Amino acid sequence: MSTDTPKLSPLESIKEESNFLHGTIDEEIAQGADHFDKSNIQLLKFHGTYQQDDRDKRAELKKAGGGKAFSMMVRLRIPGGRISSDQMLSMLDLCEELGNSTMKITTRQTIQLHGVLKSDLRPTIKRINDIALSTLAACGDVNRNIMCCPAKRADQVHGEMERLTDELTEAMAPRTPAYHELWLTDSESGEKTLEGGGQVVEPLYGATYLPRKFKMGIALPEDNCIDIYTQDIGLLAIVRDGKITGYNVLVGGGMGRTPSAEKTYPALAKRMAFVTPDQTIGVCQAILKVQRDNGNREDRKVARMKYLVNDWGVEKFRTEVERYFGESLADCTDDDVHGFDDHMGWQEQGDGKWSYGLNIENGRLYDNDAHQLKAAMRAVCHQFKTEIRMTGHQSVIFTDIEEGDKEKLVDLIKQNNVPLTEETSTVRRWSMSCVALPTCGLAITESERRLPSIIDSLEQPLAKLGLDKERFTIRMTGCPNGCARPYNADLALVGKAKEKYTLFAGGGWLGNRMAYIYKDLVPDNTVVDEIIGIFAAFKANRNGDESLGEFCTRVGKDDLAVMAAAAPRP
Ligand code: SF4
């Protein structure tokens, strides 16, 4: 037998045999079980759904001889993070009626519901589509939610970027009718357009879709608020005389890595070529096709496009993209990222109206005795009917507020005991975390439930050091998969073992520099002390106005450790 035939990843045959993502999802929904089987779990991701279980309950259920407390995470696809007040209100109703009563704003400007029971999955997805939103391609081996600067501005540049986001979303979307048939068609009608099919229904993706997930984002050089260097395709808008002349195309960014696999690594995107506006969609599709046809389908650990770009080198990759596109491309202009605006607080839109960016800690909307974030959101939506824009830092922007209404909006937020952005410490405002425990199946240790208390412990020492107004990013994830983009942050905690973290330092809010491992396997109970040590070293040894990440990069890991040990603690 030949040993030359590559052994494809099992997921490849699941995709191929799924009849364009149908699988047996319909049949399984009709059955009474509280969870899906292994193949359908994979296919459901393309429909925006992850099957999860409450890991806090595992031990107790096991002891009682039971199974797991299964539920679904349902993620939406919201291009550029823009939704209406009515859509937000409907989503809040949905999270209360069919979810776990909270809602998560993600690091990719979209919304996740958690705790949806399998029996409620179809009504949940149906209701999302009824309000003109979708979950199709929010997860899975396809292009996912496209990020775009969420600032509302009355200028041509932002309008064009938003239009491109919407057009790209359409151009890069899967075409399978399975989504419509599974979730939006009355199952009694029996309509099954693909049964016994095999026709080409996915001209862009083909029957096996992409080797792995795919992410895109659009930014401006002066405002990299969507972290362009972490995307598979980053489009950096080049503006001359108030008009977008084209985009510098960056390729091959990606944050995830697998700790047990040395061959995996996070990577920043590489600058590939300049495209004019009318070339942009075609070139993005050509890039996707190059990855579709050449990405690794044998080993999912190294299947992201970053590995192809790095293995080939960006020149070879570009040549192949040009071949697929059918034209050669110009080189990138010299423009690069040089600013980052999180769009928090009051910002003028340029049309006489205002936007207000409200920091949502870790993107979690909930109500409890201390804070009523959902109630505040409802009140603002009802009163102002504003457009809501979600940021790449898990927060929200209320748009189109009249000058005379600014105080009213602030009052509504305060009445619900939600801290204003202006009352939020800089360190908290610039922090973010992934979900991790109890629902994420990959989580090794805590993240979202832990970061707020870590920030609590850092606020006072920072103030004592006079660093409380210093802007730097702290990001935390419960595993190395990197959902909160930790590897280019000033400081990051990445779950490595139970209650142990890898502490990274040296990235930065600009997002164009990788952090390095400062210390590994740091026990949870010493994390705060380690970070305060870095702050103290920064205070004592900083050059001029260099940022925390620049300082950590300049001195390097070993000297940083020496300085941290020697620096006076606050
Ligand atoms: Fe889960 Fe890891 Fe992503 Fe956090 S980074 S949500 S733990 S996969």
mmCIF file of N, CA and C and ligand atoms in Angstrom, residues 434-436 440 442-444 477-484, ligand 1:
data_model
loop_
_atom_site.group_PDB
_atom_site.id
_atom_site.type_symbol
_atom_site.label_atom_id
_atom_site.label_comp_id
_atom_site.label_asym_id
_atom_site.label_seq_id
_atom_site.Cartn_x
_atom_site.Cartn_y
_atom_site.Cartn_z
ATOM 1 N N CYS A 434 -11.076 36.153 27.888
ATOM 2 C CA CYS A 434 -11.971 35.208 27.223
ATOM 3 C C CYS A 434 -12.923 34.616 28.262
ATOM 4 N N VAL A 435 -13.820 33.770 27.818
ATOM 5 C CA VAL A 435 -14.810 33.176 28.732
ATOM 6 C C VAL A 435 -14.158 32.154 29.667
ATOM 7 N N ALA A 436 -13.482 31.181 29.114
ATOM 8 C CA ALA A 436 -12.876 30.064 29.870
ATOM 9 C C ALA A 436 -13.923 29.336 30.724
ATOM 10 N N CYS A 440 -16.262 26.914 28.571
ATOM 11 C CA CYS A 440 -15.406 26.575 27.440
ATOM 12 C C CYS A 440 -14.748 25.208 27.652
ATOM 13 N N LEU A 442 -12.250 23.945 26.220
ATOM 14 C CA LEU A 442 -10.790 23.930 26.129
ATOM 15 C C LEU A 442 -10.109 24.575 27.332
ATOM 16 N N ALA A 443 -10.880 25.260 28.154
ATOM 17 C CA ALA A 443 -10.266 26.019 29.256
ATOM 18 C C ALA A 443 -9.472 25.099 30.181
ATOM 19 N N ILE A 444 -8.277 25.553 30.513
ATOM 20 C CA ILE A 444 -7.439 24.814 31.456
ATOM 21 C C ILE A 444 -7.640 25.393 32.854
ATOM 22 N N THR A 477 -6.402 34.708 29.215
ATOM 23 C CA THR A 477 -7.136 33.601 28.610
ATOM 24 C C THR A 477 -6.968 32.342 29.466
ATOM 25 N N GLY A 478 -7.975 31.473 29.381
ATOM 26 C CA GLY A 478 -7.941 30.253 30.183
ATOM 27 C C GLY A 478 -7.160 29.130 29.541
ATOM 28 N N CYS A 479 -6.661 29.352 28.326
ATOM 29 C CA CYS A 479 -5.821 28.363 27.655
ATOM 30 C C CYS A 479 -5.032 29.070 26.560
ATOM 31 N N PRO A 480 -4.072 28.412 25.944
ATOM 32 C CA PRO A 480 -3.238 29.095 24.940
ATOM 33 C C PRO A 480 -3.930 29.364 23.604
ATOM 34 N N ASN A 481 -5.192 28.977 23.466
ATOM 35 C CA ASN A 481 -5.875 29.200 22.203
ATOM 36 C C ASN A 481 -5.948 30.684 21.837
ATOM 37 N N GLY A 482 -5.850 31.537 22.835
ATOM 38 C CA GLY A 482 -5.621 32.967 22.562
ATOM 39 C C GLY A 482 -6.831 33.763 22.134
ATOM 40 N N CYS A 483 -8.044 33.380 22.576
ATOM 41 C CA CYS A 483 -9.251 34.080 22.110
ATOM 42 C C CYS A 483 -9.260 35.563 22.472
ATOM 43 N N ALA A 484 -8.594 35.966 23.542
ATOM 44 C CA ALA A 484 -8.570 37.394 23.908
ATOM 45 C C ALA A 484 -7.276 38.061 23.406
HETATM 46 FE FE1 SF4 B 1 -11.653 28.828 25.788
HETATM 47 FE FE2 SF4 B 1 -9.043 29.000 25.498
HETATM 48 FE FE3 SF4 B 1 -10.653 30.523 23.982
HETATM 49 FE FE4 SF4 B 1 -10.401 31.024 26.549
HETATM 50 S S1 SF4 B 1 -8.750 31.151 25.022
HETATM 51 S S2 SF4 B 1 -12.349 30.905 25.432
HETATM 52 S S3 SF4 B 1 -10.167 29.034 27.433
HETATM 53 S S4 SF4 B 1 -10.500 28.321 23.926
#
